[in-house]
mmCIF file of C-alpha atoms and ligand atoms in Angstrom:
data_model
loop_
_atom_site.group_PDB
_atom_site.id
_atom_site.type_symbol
_atom_site.label_atom_id
_atom_site.label_comp_id
_atom_site.label_asym_id
_atom_site.label_seq_id
_atom_site.Cartn_x
_atom_site.Cartn_y
_atom_site.Cartn_z
ATOM 1 C CA MET A 17 36.158 -47.328 -28.633
ATOM 2 C CA PRO A 18 37.932 -44.216 -27.361
ATOM 3 C CA LYS A 19 38.901 -44.124 -23.709
ATOM 4 C CA VAL A 20 36.191 -42.850 -21.521
ATOM 5 C CA LEU A 21 37.257 -39.718 -19.587
ATOM 6 C CA VAL A 22 35.861 -38.724 -16.197
ATOM 7 C CA ALA A 23 35.587 -35.125 -15.180
ATOM 8 C CA PRO A 24 34.481 -34.589 -11.577
ATOM 9 C CA SER A 25 32.480 -31.307 -11.255
ATOM 10 C CA ILE A 26 33.798 -29.365 -8.214
ATOM 11 C CA LEU A 27 30.420 -27.841 -7.829
ATOM 12 C CA ALA A 28 29.523 -30.785 -5.565
ATOM 13 C CA ALA A 29 32.891 -30.709 -3.644
ATOM 14 C CA ASP A 30 33.256 -29.616 -0.086
ATOM 15 C CA PHE A 31 34.387 -26.010 -0.578
ATOM 16 C CA SER A 32 35.780 -25.718 2.941
ATOM 17 C CA GLN A 33 38.487 -28.098 1.719
ATOM 18 C CA LEU A 34 38.553 -27.538 -2.017
ATOM 19 C CA ALA A 35 42.384 -28.090 -2.524
ATOM 20 C CA GLU A 36 42.175 -31.440 -0.714
ATOM 21 C CA GLU A 37 39.080 -32.486 -2.658
ATOM 22 C CA VAL A 38 40.858 -31.748 -5.975
ATOM 23 C CA ARG A 39 43.940 -33.771 -4.904
ATOM 24 C CA ARG A 40 41.641 -36.680 -3.799
ATOM 25 C CA VAL A 41 39.816 -36.866 -7.127
ATOM 26 C CA GLU A 42 43.148 -36.657 -9.027
ATOM 27 C CA LYS A 43 44.408 -39.560 -6.961
ATOM 28 C CA ALA A 44 41.151 -41.470 -7.389
ATOM 29 C CA GLY A 45 41.691 -41.560 -11.162
ATOM 30 C CA ALA A 46 39.981 -38.364 -12.497
ATOM 31 C CA ASP A 47 41.003 -37.319 -15.956
ATOM 32 C CA TRP A 48 39.842 -33.635 -15.962
ATOM 33 C CA ILE A 49 38.591 -31.347 -13.303
ATOM 34 C CA HIS A 50 35.240 -29.757 -14.446
ATOM 35 C CA CYS A 51 34.667 -26.197 -13.214
ATOM 36 C CA ASP A 52 31.042 -24.859 -13.518
ATOM 37 C CA ILE A 53 30.973 -21.110 -13.809
ATOM 38 C CA MET A 54 27.534 -19.534 -13.239
ATOM 39 C CA ASP A 55 26.735 -15.823 -13.203
ATOM 40 C CA GLY A 56 23.188 -15.623 -11.825
ATOM 41 C CA HIS A 57 21.973 -14.337 -15.186
ATOM 42 C CA PHE A 58 22.327 -16.969 -17.888
ATOM 43 C CA VAL A 59 21.505 -19.482 -15.165
ATOM 44 C CA ASP A 60 19.758 -19.004 -11.948
ATOM 45 C CA ASN A 61 22.643 -19.650 -9.697
ATOM 46 C CA ILE A 62 26.057 -18.119 -8.868
ATOM 47 C CA SER A 63 29.011 -20.347 -8.350
ATOM 48 C CA PHE A 64 32.601 -19.082 -8.629
ATOM 49 C CA GLY A 65 34.999 -17.234 -10.787
ATOM 50 C CA PRO A 66 38.528 -17.191 -12.154
ATOM 51 C CA ALA A 67 40.131 -16.887 -8.616
ATOM 52 C CA ILE A 68 38.849 -20.317 -7.684
ATOM 53 C CA VAL A 69 40.019 -21.813 -11.007
ATOM 54 C CA ASP A 70 43.426 -20.326 -10.417
ATOM 55 C CA LEU A 71 43.414 -22.018 -6.843
ATOM 56 C CA VAL A 72 42.339 -25.396 -8.365
ATOM 57 C CA ARG A 73 45.241 -24.998 -11.011
ATOM 58 C CA LYS A 74 47.777 -24.782 -8.193
ATOM 59 C CA HIS A 75 46.623 -28.089 -6.661
ATOM 60 C CA THR A 76 46.388 -30.445 -9.613
ATOM 61 C CA GLU A 77 48.267 -31.481 -12.759
ATOM 62 C CA LEU A 78 45.045 -32.408 -14.459
ATOM 63 C CA PRO A 79 43.403 -30.420 -17.354
ATOM 64 C CA LEU A 80 40.833 -27.873 -16.106
ATOM 65 C CA ASP A 81 37.658 -28.114 -18.107
ATOM 66 C CA VAL A 82 35.843 -24.851 -17.592
ATOM 67 C CA HIS A 83 32.162 -24.592 -18.445
ATOM 68 C CA LEU A 84 30.938 -21.022 -18.746
ATOM 69 C CA MET A 85 27.203 -20.710 -17.931
ATOM 70 C CA ILE A 86 27.441 -16.943 -18.294
ATOM 71 C CA GLU A 87 26.425 -13.994 -20.413
ATOM 72 C CA HIS A 88 29.045 -12.183 -22.386
ATOM 73 C CA ALA A 89 31.485 -15.167 -22.208
ATOM 74 C CA ASP A 90 33.905 -13.239 -24.564
ATOM 75 C CA HIS A 91 34.491 -10.712 -21.873
ATOM 76 C CA TYR A 92 35.662 -13.384 -19.429
ATOM 77 C CA VAL A 93 37.539 -15.906 -21.689
ATOM 78 C CA PRO A 94 40.978 -14.153 -21.218
ATOM 79 C CA ARG A 95 40.581 -14.240 -17.454
ATOM 80 C CA PHE A 96 39.799 -17.976 -17.378
ATOM 81 C CA ALA A 97 42.586 -18.800 -19.881
ATOM 82 C CA GLU A 98 44.861 -16.745 -17.600
ATOM 83 C CA ALA A 99 43.677 -18.694 -14.477
ATOM 84 C CA GLY A 100 44.782 -21.971 -16.087
ATOM 85 C CA ALA A 101 41.761 -23.363 -18.034
ATOM 86 C CA SER A 102 42.753 -26.161 -20.417
ATOM 87 C CA SER A 103 39.362 -26.119 -22.206
ATOM 88 C CA ILE A 104 36.588 -23.423 -22.266
ATOM 89 C CA THR A 105 33.094 -24.351 -23.215
ATOM 90 C CA VAL A 106 30.465 -21.708 -24.004
ATOM 91 C CA HIS A 107 26.720 -21.808 -24.599
ATOM 92 C CA VAL A 108 25.168 -21.494 -28.123
ATOM 93 C CA GLU A 109 21.897 -20.008 -26.964
ATOM 94 C CA PRO A 110 21.210 -16.180 -27.873
ATOM 95 C CA GLU A 111 20.548 -15.642 -24.221
ATOM 96 C CA ALA A 112 24.302 -16.041 -23.579
ATOM 97 C CA LYS A 113 24.709 -12.781 -25.392
ATOM 98 C CA HIS A 114 27.853 -13.241 -27.389
ATOM 99 C CA ASP A 115 28.939 -13.718 -30.945
ATOM 100 C CA VAL A 116 29.475 -17.511 -30.822
ATOM 101 C CA ALA A 117 31.859 -17.869 -33.771
ATOM 102 C CA LYS A 118 34.027 -15.014 -32.487
ATOM 103 C CA THR A 119 34.165 -16.352 -28.938
ATOM 104 C CA LEU A 120 35.216 -19.751 -30.270
ATOM 105 C CA GLN A 121 37.961 -18.072 -32.263
ATOM 106 C CA GLN A 122 38.894 -16.215 -29.141
ATOM 107 C CA ILE A 123 39.108 -19.420 -27.127
ATOM 108 C CA ARG A 124 41.267 -20.989 -29.833
ATOM 109 C CA GLU A 125 43.756 -18.029 -29.789
ATOM 110 C CA SER A 126 43.995 -18.165 -26.032
ATOM 111 C CA GLY A 127 45.560 -21.617 -26.405
ATOM 112 C CA CYS A 128 42.709 -23.536 -24.785
ATOM 113 C CA ARG A 129 40.617 -26.368 -26.355
ATOM 114 C CA VAL A 130 37.329 -25.094 -27.670
ATOM 115 C CA GLY A 131 34.016 -26.389 -26.364
ATOM 116 C CA LEU A 132 30.422 -25.563 -27.297
ATOM 117 C CA THR A 133 27.296 -26.520 -25.408
ATOM 118 C CA LEU A 134 23.572 -26.335 -25.488
ATOM 119 C CA ASN A 135 20.698 -26.626 -23.011
ATOM 120 C CA PRO A 136 18.246 -29.494 -23.165
ATOM 121 C CA GLU A 137 15.525 -27.184 -24.584
ATOM 122 C CA THR A 138 17.906 -26.050 -27.391
ATOM 123 C CA ALA A 139 17.749 -27.480 -30.888
ATOM 124 C CA TYR A 140 20.854 -29.439 -32.034
ATOM 125 C CA GLU A 141 20.643 -27.625 -35.380
ATOM 126 C CA LEU A 142 21.673 -24.312 -33.666
ATOM 127 C CA LEU A 143 25.258 -25.751 -33.031
ATOM 128 C CA GLU A 144 25.595 -27.478 -36.313
ATOM 129 C CA PRO A 145 27.257 -24.519 -38.071
ATOM 130 C CA PHE A 146 30.033 -24.541 -35.464
ATOM 131 C CA LEU A 147 30.835 -28.235 -35.315
ATOM 132 C CA ASP A 148 34.038 -28.046 -37.536
ATOM 133 C CA LYS A 149 35.343 -25.146 -35.209
ATOM 134 C CA ILE A 150 35.299 -27.029 -31.891
ATOM 135 C CA ASP A 151 37.217 -29.668 -30.110
ATOM 136 C CA MET A 152 34.387 -30.751 -27.852
ATOM 137 C CA LEU A 153 30.547 -30.750 -27.761
ATOM 138 C CA LEU A 154 28.971 -30.749 -24.337
ATOM 139 C CA VAL A 155 25.436 -32.105 -24.279
ATOM 140 C CA MET A 156 23.708 -30.900 -21.218
ATOM 141 C CA THR A 157 21.666 -33.723 -19.699
ATOM 142 C CA VAL A 158 19.989 -31.349 -17.210
ATOM 143 C CA HIS A 159 18.947 -27.784 -17.317
ATOM 144 C CA PRO A 160 22.116 -26.036 -16.188
ATOM 145 C CA GLY A 161 22.317 -24.151 -12.820
ATOM 146 C CA PHE A 162 22.273 -26.849 -10.149
ATOM 147 C CA GLY A 163 23.907 -30.154 -9.387
ATOM 148 C CA GLY A 164 21.909 -33.139 -8.270
ATOM 149 C CA GLN A 165 19.169 -33.120 -10.931
ATOM 150 C CA SER A 166 17.828 -36.077 -12.842
ATOM 151 C CA PHE A 167 19.380 -37.183 -16.276
ATOM 152 C CA ARG A 168 17.193 -36.392 -19.266
ATOM 153 C CA ALA A 169 17.505 -39.450 -21.451
ATOM 154 C CA GLU A 170 15.931 -37.689 -24.431
ATOM 155 C CA GLN A 171 19.104 -35.755 -24.862
ATOM 156 C CA MET A 172 20.843 -38.893 -26.135
ATOM 157 C CA GLU A 173 19.396 -38.023 -29.488
ATOM 158 C CA LYS A 174 21.937 -35.207 -29.662
ATOM 159 C CA VAL A 175 24.777 -37.383 -28.435
ATOM 160 C CA LYS A 176 23.897 -39.901 -31.257
ATOM 161 C CA ARG A 177 23.777 -37.155 -33.970
ATOM 162 C CA ALA A 178 27.236 -35.841 -32.734
ATOM 163 C CA ALA A 179 28.681 -39.514 -32.828
ATOM 164 C CA GLU A 180 27.354 -39.810 -36.428
ATOM 165 C CA TRP A 181 28.980 -36.537 -37.386
ATOM 166 C CA ASN A 182 32.239 -37.846 -35.925
ATOM 167 C CA GLU A 183 32.161 -40.903 -38.065
ATOM 168 C CA SER A 184 32.725 -39.028 -41.205
ATOM 169 C CA ARG A 185 35.398 -36.893 -39.758
ATOM 170 C CA GLU A 186 39.144 -37.461 -39.444
ATOM 171 C CA HIS A 187 39.347 -34.832 -36.725
ATOM 172 C CA LYS A 188 36.962 -36.203 -34.061
ATOM 173 C CA ILE A 189 35.340 -34.009 -31.430
ATOM 174 C CA ASP A 190 35.019 -35.145 -27.843
ATOM 175 C CA ILE A 191 31.346 -35.652 -26.820
ATOM 176 C CA GLU A 192 30.719 -34.839 -23.174
ATOM 177 C CA VAL A 193 27.672 -35.224 -21.039
ATOM 178 C CA ASP A 194 26.887 -33.174 -18.005
ATOM 179 C CA GLY A 195 24.110 -33.601 -15.460
ATOM 180 C CA GLY A 196 22.639 -36.441 -13.542
ATOM 181 C CA ILE A 197 25.484 -38.820 -14.534
ATOM 182 C CA ASN A 198 25.778 -41.897 -12.411
ATOM 183 C CA ALA A 199 26.915 -45.504 -13.152
ATOM 184 C CA GLU A 200 23.638 -46.226 -14.967
ATOM 185 C CA THR A 201 23.273 -42.971 -17.030
ATOM 186 C CA ALA A 202 27.064 -43.113 -17.731
ATOM 187 C CA ARG A 203 26.448 -46.498 -19.459
ATOM 188 C CA VAL A 204 23.553 -45.120 -21.459
ATOM 189 C CA SER A 205 25.645 -42.028 -22.464
ATOM 190 C CA ILE A 206 28.690 -44.199 -23.524
ATOM 191 C CA GLN A 207 26.382 -46.496 -25.532
ATOM 192 C CA ASN A 208 25.054 -43.497 -27.414
ATOM 193 C CA GLY A 209 28.582 -42.189 -28.187
ATOM 194 C CA ALA A 210 29.717 -39.983 -25.342
ATOM 195 C CA ASN A 211 33.364 -40.209 -24.308
ATOM 196 C CA VAL A 212 33.600 -37.598 -21.608
ATOM 197 C CA LEU A 213 31.551 -37.867 -18.338
ATOM 198 C CA VAL A 214 31.029 -34.990 -16.012
ATOM 199 C CA ALA A 215 29.815 -35.928 -12.661
ATOM 200 C CA GLY A 216 29.387 -33.922 -9.437
ATOM 201 C CA THR A 217 27.064 -35.706 -6.945
ATOM 202 C CA ALA A 218 28.010 -39.239 -8.149
ATOM 203 C CA ILE A 219 31.616 -38.628 -7.226
ATOM 204 C CA PHE A 220 31.770 -36.047 -4.414
ATOM 205 C CA HIS A 221 28.870 -37.490 -2.509
ATOM 206 C CA ALA A 222 30.343 -41.006 -2.622
ATOM 207 C CA LYS A 223 32.288 -42.468 0.212
ATOM 208 C CA ASP A 224 34.996 -43.848 -2.134
ATOM 209 C CA TYR A 225 35.931 -41.573 -4.980
ATOM 210 C CA ALA A 226 38.006 -44.147 -6.840
ATOM 211 C CA GLU A 227 35.290 -46.695 -6.743
ATOM 212 C CA ALA A 228 32.772 -44.093 -7.920
ATOM 213 C CA ILE A 229 34.989 -43.126 -10.921
ATOM 214 C CA ARG A 230 35.565 -46.872 -11.857
ATOM 215 C CA GLU A 231 31.815 -47.362 -11.701
ATOM 216 C CA LEU A 232 31.312 -44.443 -14.061
ATOM 217 C CA ARG A 233 33.719 -45.954 -16.505
ATOM 218 C CA GLY A 234 31.780 -49.147 -16.382
ATOM 219 C CA ILE A 235 34.455 -51.094 -14.477
ATOM 220 C CA SER A 236 32.874 -52.867 -11.531
ATOM 221 C CA ALA A 237 34.898 -52.919 -8.338
HETATM 222 C C1 DX5 B 25 24.879 -28.222 -14.012
HETATM 223 C C2 DX5 B 25 26.376 -28.250 -14.118
HETATM 224 C C3 DX5 B 25 26.890 -29.752 -13.786
HETATM 225 C C4 DX5 B 25 26.585 -30.249 -12.506
HETATM 226 C C5 DX5 B 25 26.588 -31.626 -12.514
HETATM 227 O O1 DX5 B 25 24.499 -26.888 -14.128
HETATM 228 O O2 DX5 B 25 26.761 -27.853 -15.367
HETATM 229 O O3 DX5 B 25 28.259 -29.771 -14.076
HETATM 230 O O4 DX5 B 25 27.613 -29.708 -11.591
HETATM 231 O O5 DX5 B 25 26.186 -32.084 -11.325
HETATM 232 P P1 DX5 B 25 25.574 -33.508 -11.014
HETATM 233 O O6 DX5 B 25 26.515 -34.508 -11.564
HETATM 234 O O7 DX5 B 25 25.346 -33.514 -9.565
HETATM 235 O O8 DX5 B 25 24.259 -33.578 -11.810
HETATM 236 ZN ZN1 ZN B 26 29.062 -28.298 -16.192
#
């Protein structure tokens, strides 16, 4: 069993004290910091851009896991790499308006880890041609755009398929889940083969971040 990594999504943090929030989750045991980038086109919300990623970079030693929910990701990859992203994950859907293979290569050449993701409505088959070109598959367990939504258990089918694919490979990909992750849905995700948990609400709306992170890992306080 690989170690389960926890990546708090700062979308749910208190932006009036973002630097402090990032330091607090680092101290609480977070493994990565998840940055949700939304452009108001690919998803129906707007979050933040490279300037905020750059600010976060200055306040933590942790890897920054940048999730681009944007059109034309290829245009912005260099700016997020420059801002300090450690991994960059892009969407496979045609609505994201980019050449997926080229963008994955571009992320690789930027020195970041390469991630690919798909919406709950999107068929797993769409990303299969890219599996040997990525370091991480992100399975969205809510429709992207907003924090605080309910986990979609039927997406575990995709997690299982990715885990099966991993079994036959020497170079394993990380399997990350994002959306509606709490202690209970984390357990389900891990059981199905996920090893990276993104959580916004479950961490930043908790009183004790360290306890929330331990609960996600399945360690009771
Ligand atoms: C959804 C984002 C998620 C979101 C998770 O569009 O990609 O990362 O912030 O938030 P919670 O954990 O609140 O569902
Ligand atoms: Zn995300």
